[in-house]
Short mmCIF file of C-alpha atoms and ligand atoms in Angstrom, two decimals:
data_model
loop_
_atom_site.label_atom_id
_atom_site.label_comp_id
_atom_site.label_asym_id
_atom_site.label_seq_id
_atom_site.Cartn_x
_atom_site.Cartn_y
_atom_site.Cartn_z
CA MET A 895 -25.58 42.85 -99.64
CA MET A 896 -23.09 43.72 -102.38
CA ASN A 897 -23.51 42.41 -105.93
CA TYR A 898 -21.68 39.34 -107.16
CA ASP A 899 -18.55 40.33 -109.13
CA LYS A 900 -18.34 38.06 -112.16
CA ASN A 901 -14.64 38.81 -112.51
CA ASN A 902 -13.57 37.52 -109.10
CA ILE A 903 -10.72 35.01 -109.32
CA PHE A 904 -12.85 31.93 -108.58
CA ALA A 905 -15.40 32.90 -111.22
CA ARG A 906 -12.50 33.09 -113.66
CA ILE A 907 -11.28 29.63 -112.56
CA LEU A 908 -14.80 28.28 -113.08
CA ARG A 909 -14.85 29.74 -116.62
CA GLY A 910 -11.47 28.15 -117.32
CA GLU A 911 -9.75 31.52 -117.80
CA ILE A 912 -7.27 30.77 -115.02
CA PRO A 913 -5.87 27.29 -114.27
CA CYS A 914 -6.29 25.42 -111.03
CA LYS A 915 -5.03 22.16 -109.56
CA LYS A 916 -8.33 20.33 -109.61
CA ILE A 917 -9.20 17.77 -106.95
CA PHE A 918 -12.90 17.07 -107.63
CA GLU A 919 -15.76 18.31 -109.80
CA ASN A 920 -19.42 17.57 -110.34
CA ASN A 921 -22.43 19.49 -111.73
CA HIS A 922 -22.62 21.84 -108.75
CA VAL A 923 -19.17 21.94 -107.21
CA LEU A 924 -15.48 22.43 -107.99
CA SER A 925 -12.59 21.65 -105.64
CA PHE A 926 -8.97 22.61 -106.11
CA TYR A 927 -5.83 23.29 -104.12
CA ASP A 928 -5.29 26.71 -102.53
CA VAL A 929 -2.47 28.49 -104.38
CA ASN A 930 -0.96 29.68 -101.08
CA PRO A 931 -1.33 26.69 -98.73
CA LYS A 932 -1.52 27.50 -95.03
CA LYS A 933 -1.18 23.82 -93.99
CA LYS A 934 0.32 20.67 -95.52
CA ILE A 935 -3.02 20.08 -97.19
CA HIS A 936 -5.12 23.11 -98.05
CA ALA A 937 -8.00 22.55 -100.43
CA LEU A 938 -10.90 24.76 -101.48
CA VAL A 939 -14.46 23.65 -102.26
CA ILE A 940 -16.68 26.08 -104.13
CA PRO A 941 -20.17 26.05 -105.66
CA LYS A 942 -20.41 26.59 -109.42
CA GLY A 943 -23.22 29.10 -108.95
CA ASP A 944 -22.68 32.82 -108.40
CA TYR A 945 -22.77 33.11 -104.60
CA ILE A 946 -20.78 35.67 -102.64
CA ASN A 947 -20.63 33.92 -99.27
CA LEU A 948 -22.39 31.33 -97.10
CA ASP A 949 -25.25 33.65 -96.15
CA ASP A 950 -25.90 34.53 -99.80
CA PHE A 951 -25.72 30.82 -100.69
CA ASN A 952 -28.21 29.76 -98.00
CA ASP A 953 -30.55 32.59 -98.99
CA ARG A 954 -30.56 31.88 -102.74
CA ALA A 955 -29.21 28.43 -103.62
CA THR A 956 -31.46 25.45 -104.36
CA ASP A 957 -31.67 22.61 -101.88
CA GLN A 958 -29.83 20.48 -104.46
CA GLU A 959 -26.94 22.93 -104.60
CA ILE A 960 -26.76 23.14 -100.79
CA VAL A 961 -26.72 19.36 -100.40
CA ALA A 962 -24.15 18.98 -103.18
CA LEU A 963 -21.73 21.47 -101.60
CA SER A 964 -22.00 19.95 -98.15
CA LYS A 965 -21.49 16.42 -99.48
CA ALA A 966 -18.57 17.54 -101.65
CA ILE A 967 -16.63 18.61 -98.58
CA THR A 968 -16.71 15.06 -97.24
CA GLU A 969 -16.03 13.62 -100.71
CA VAL A 970 -12.91 15.80 -101.05
CA SER A 971 -11.73 14.90 -97.55
CA LYS A 972 -11.92 11.24 -98.55
CA ILE A 973 -10.05 11.84 -101.81
CA LEU A 974 -7.31 13.64 -99.89
CA GLY A 975 -7.18 10.93 -97.18
CA ILE A 976 -7.95 13.37 -94.37
CA SER A 977 -11.56 12.43 -93.54
CA ALA A 978 -12.32 11.58 -89.94
CA ASN A 979 -12.95 7.96 -90.96
CA VAL A 980 -10.19 7.35 -93.49
CA GLY A 981 -7.56 9.74 -92.12
CA LYS A 982 -6.90 11.88 -89.07
CA GLY A 983 -9.39 14.64 -89.65
CA TYR A 984 -9.22 18.22 -90.81
CA ARG A 985 -10.69 21.70 -90.32
CA VAL A 986 -13.31 23.23 -92.58
CA LEU A 987 -13.72 26.98 -92.56
CA THR A 988 -15.41 29.74 -94.49
CA ASN A 989 -14.79 33.46 -94.12
CA LEU A 990 -17.64 35.92 -94.58
CA ALA A 991 -17.19 39.55 -95.55
CA GLU A 992 -15.19 42.15 -93.66
CA HIS A 993 -15.01 40.81 -90.12
CA GLY A 994 -14.58 37.25 -91.42
CA GLY A 995 -11.58 38.38 -93.46
CA GLN A 996 -12.99 37.20 -96.78
CA GLU A 997 -10.73 38.10 -99.70
CA VAL A 998 -12.28 36.31 -102.66
CA MET A 999 -15.95 37.19 -103.02
CA HIS A 1000 -17.14 33.79 -104.25
CA LEU A 1001 -18.23 31.33 -101.55
CA HIS A 1002 -15.48 28.88 -100.68
CA PHE A 1003 -14.79 26.38 -97.93
CA HIS A 1004 -11.20 25.89 -96.85
CA LEU A 1005 -10.15 22.37 -95.89
CA PHE A 1006 -6.99 22.25 -93.79
CA GLY A 1007 -5.29 18.96 -92.88
CA GLY A 1008 -2.37 16.62 -93.31
CA GLU A 1009 -1.03 17.79 -89.94
CA LYS A 1010 -2.37 19.21 -86.68
CA VAL A 1011 -4.13 22.40 -87.74
CA GLY A 1012 -3.61 24.19 -84.42
CA LYS A 1013 -5.40 26.99 -82.64
CA MET A 1014 -8.92 27.59 -83.87
CA VAL A 1015 -8.81 31.38 -84.11
CA GLU A 1016 -5.88 33.74 -83.79
P1 AMP B 1912 -10.45 34.02 -98.15
O1 AMP B 1912 -9.66 34.96 -97.29
O2 AMP B 1912 -11.24 33.04 -97.34
O3 AMP B 1912 -11.30 34.79 -99.15
O4 AMP B 1912 -9.41 33.15 -98.91
C1 AMP B 1912 -9.10 33.26 -100.26
C2 AMP B 1912 -8.14 32.13 -100.57
O5 AMP B 1912 -8.02 32.00 -101.97
C3 AMP B 1912 -6.71 32.34 -100.05
O6 AMP B 1912 -6.38 31.26 -99.19
C4 AMP B 1912 -5.86 32.38 -101.32
O7 AMP B 1912 -4.60 31.78 -101.14
C5 AMP B 1912 -6.74 31.62 -102.31
N1 AMP B 1912 -6.49 31.92 -103.71
C6 AMP B 1912 -6.41 33.14 -104.29
N2 AMP B 1912 -6.22 33.02 -105.61
C7 AMP B 1912 -6.19 31.69 -105.89
C8 AMP B 1912 -6.04 30.92 -107.07
N3 AMP B 1912 -5.84 31.50 -108.28
N4 AMP B 1912 -6.07 29.56 -106.98
C9 AMP B 1912 -6.22 28.99 -105.77
N5 AMP B 1912 -6.41 29.64 -104.62
C10 AMP B 1912 -6.38 30.98 -104.67
#
Protein backbone atom coordinates (compact mmCIF):
# COMPACT_ATOMS: atom_id res chain seq x y z
CA MET A 1 0.00 0.00 0.00
CA MET A 2 1.28 3.46 -0.96
CA ASN A 3 1.65 6.21 1.64
CA TYR A 4 -1.02 8.86 2.13
CA ASP A 5 -0.08 12.07 0.27
CA LYS A 6 -0.90 15.00 2.55
CA ASN A 7 -1.00 17.34 -0.44
CA ASN A 8 -3.77 15.58 -2.35
CA ILE A 9 -6.59 17.93 -3.35
CA PHE A 10 -9.10 16.68 -0.76
CA ALA A 11 -6.55 17.01 2.05
CA ARG A 12 -6.11 20.62 0.93
CA ILE A 13 -9.88 21.15 0.94
CA LEU A 14 -10.03 19.71 4.47
CA ARG A 15 -7.30 22.15 5.58
CA GLY A 16 -9.24 25.04 4.02
CA GLU A 17 -6.48 25.77 1.49
CA ILE A 18 -8.87 25.21 -1.43
CA PRO A 19 -12.57 26.16 -1.36
CA CYS A 20 -15.43 23.75 -1.80
CA LYS A 21 -19.22 23.98 -2.08
CA LYS A 22 -20.00 22.40 1.26
CA ILE A 23 -23.14 20.29 1.75
CA PHE A 24 -22.59 18.76 5.19
CA GLU A 25 -19.93 18.51 7.89
CA ASN A 26 -19.48 16.88 11.28
CA ASN A 27 -16.50 15.78 13.41
CA HIS A 28 -15.57 12.91 11.12
CA VAL A 29 -16.95 13.74 7.70
CA LEU A 30 -17.10 16.46 5.05
CA SER A 31 -19.42 16.51 2.04
CA PHE A 32 -19.24 18.86 -0.92
CA TYR A 33 -20.21 19.05 -4.58
CA ASP A 34 -17.97 17.49 -7.21
CA VAL A 35 -16.32 20.26 -9.24
CA ASN A 36 -16.97 18.37 -12.49
CA PRO A 37 -20.47 16.91 -12.06
CA LYS A 38 -21.19 13.75 -14.05
CA LYS A 39 -24.94 13.84 -13.24
CA LYS A 40 -27.48 16.54 -12.28
CA ILE A 41 -26.52 15.97 -8.66
CA HIS A 42 -22.99 14.81 -7.96
CA ALA A 43 -21.83 15.03 -4.37
CA LEU A 44 -18.75 13.68 -2.60
CA VAL A 45 -18.57 12.38 0.97
CA ILE A 46 -15.13 12.04 2.54
CA PRO A 47 -13.70 11.15 5.96
CA LYS A 48 -11.65 13.84 7.71
CA GLY A 49 -8.94 11.30 8.56
CA ASP A 50 -6.02 10.48 6.30
CA TYR A 51 -7.26 7.41 4.41
CA ILE A 52 -6.28 6.58 0.85
CA ASN A 53 -9.22 4.39 -0.15
CA LEU A 54 -11.95 2.15 1.27
CA ASP A 55 -9.59 -0.75 2.02
CA ASP A 56 -7.19 1.53 3.88
CA PHE A 57 -10.16 3.04 5.77
CA ASN A 58 -11.59 -0.32 6.83
CA ASP A 59 -8.11 -1.50 7.89
CA ARG A 60 -7.22 1.54 10.00
CA ALA A 61 -10.25 3.70 10.88
CA THR A 62 -12.04 3.51 14.23
CA ASP A 63 -15.50 2.01 14.41
CA GLN A 64 -16.77 5.51 15.16
CA GLU A 65 -15.25 6.88 11.95
CA ILE A 66 -16.65 4.00 9.91
CA VAL A 67 -20.15 4.43 11.30
CA ALA A 68 -19.98 8.21 10.83
CA LEU A 69 -19.00 7.94 7.17
CA SER A 70 -21.67 5.39 6.35
CA LYS A 71 -24.37 7.41 8.11
CA ALA A 72 -23.21 10.63 6.45
CA ILE A 73 -23.98 9.18 3.02
CA THR A 74 -27.63 8.79 3.97
CA GLU A 75 -27.67 12.17 5.72
CA VAL A 76 -26.35 13.88 2.58
CA SER A 77 -28.85 12.02 0.38
CA LYS A 78 -31.64 13.39 2.57
CA ILE A 79 -30.24 16.94 2.46
CA LEU A 80 -30.08 16.73 -1.34
CA GLY A 81 -33.59 15.24 -1.57
CA ILE A 82 -32.40 12.11 -3.39
CA SER A 83 -32.68 9.49 -0.63
CA ALA A 84 -34.71 6.40 -1.42
CA ASN A 85 -37.34 7.51 1.11
CA VAL A 86 -37.53 11.25 0.48
CA GLY A 87 -36.60 11.29 -3.21
CA LYS A 88 -36.09 8.91 -6.10
CA GLY A 89 -32.81 7.34 -5.11
CA TYR A 90 -29.23 7.65 -6.21
CA ARG A 91 -26.02 5.72 -6.82
CA VAL A 92 -23.12 5.63 -4.37
CA LEU A 93 -19.72 4.63 -5.68
CA THR A 94 -16.10 4.58 -4.63
CA ASN A 95 -13.11 3.95 -6.89
CA LEU A 96 -10.07 2.13 -5.54
CA ALA A 97 -6.58 2.46 -6.97
CA GLU A 98 -5.53 1.70 -10.53
CA HIS A 99 -8.18 -0.70 -11.79
CA GLY A 100 -10.89 1.25 -9.98
CA GLY A 101 -9.82 4.42 -11.77
CA GLN A 102 -9.17 6.38 -8.59
CA GLU A 103 -7.73 9.84 -9.30
CA VAL A 104 -7.75 11.56 -5.91
CA MET A 105 -5.95 9.47 -3.31
CA HIS A 106 -8.16 10.37 -0.35
CA LEU A 107 -11.17 8.09 0.23
CA HIS A 108 -14.34 9.54 -1.23
CA PHE A 109 -17.81 8.28 -2.02
CA HIS A 110 -19.55 9.71 -5.08
CA LEU A 111 -23.31 10.25 -4.83
CA PHE A 112 -25.01 10.53 -8.21
CA GLY A 113 -28.69 11.48 -8.52
CA GLY A 114 -31.30 14.00 -9.55
CA GLU A 115 -31.94 11.96 -12.71
CA LYS A 116 -31.67 8.35 -13.84
CA VAL A 117 -28.01 7.49 -13.37
CA GLY A 118 -27.89 4.88 -16.12
CA LYS A 119 -25.71 1.88 -16.82
CA MET A 120 -23.83 0.62 -13.79
CA VAL A 121 -20.43 0.14 -15.38
CA GLU A 122 -19.17 1.20 -18.80
P1 LIG B 1 -12.02 9.57 -8.51
O1 LIG B 1 -11.74 9.21 -9.93
O2 LIG B 1 -13.03 8.66 -7.86
O3 LIG B 1 -10.75 9.70 -7.70
O4 LIG B 1 -12.75 10.96 -8.57
C1 LIG B 1 -12.18 12.18 -8.19
C2 LIG B 1 -13.27 13.21 -8.30
O5 LIG B 1 -12.85 14.39 -7.65
C3 LIG B 1 -13.65 13.62 -9.73
O6 LIG B 1 -15.04 13.36 -9.94
C4 LIG B 1 -13.31 15.11 -9.79
O7 LIG B 1 -14.22 15.84 -10.58
C5 LIG B 1 -13.38 15.50 -8.32
N1 LIG B 1 -12.60 16.68 -7.95
C6 LIG B 1 -11.30 16.95 -8.25
N2 LIG B 1 -10.92 18.12 -7.71
C7 LIG B 1 -11.99 18.60 -7.03
C8 LIG B 1 -12.24 19.76 -6.26
N3 LIG B 1 -11.28 20.70 -6.07
N4 LIG B 1 -13.46 19.94 -5.71
C9 LIG B 1 -14.43 19.02 -5.91
N5 LIG B 1 -14.26 17.88 -6.61
C10 LIG B 1 -13.06 17.68 -7.18
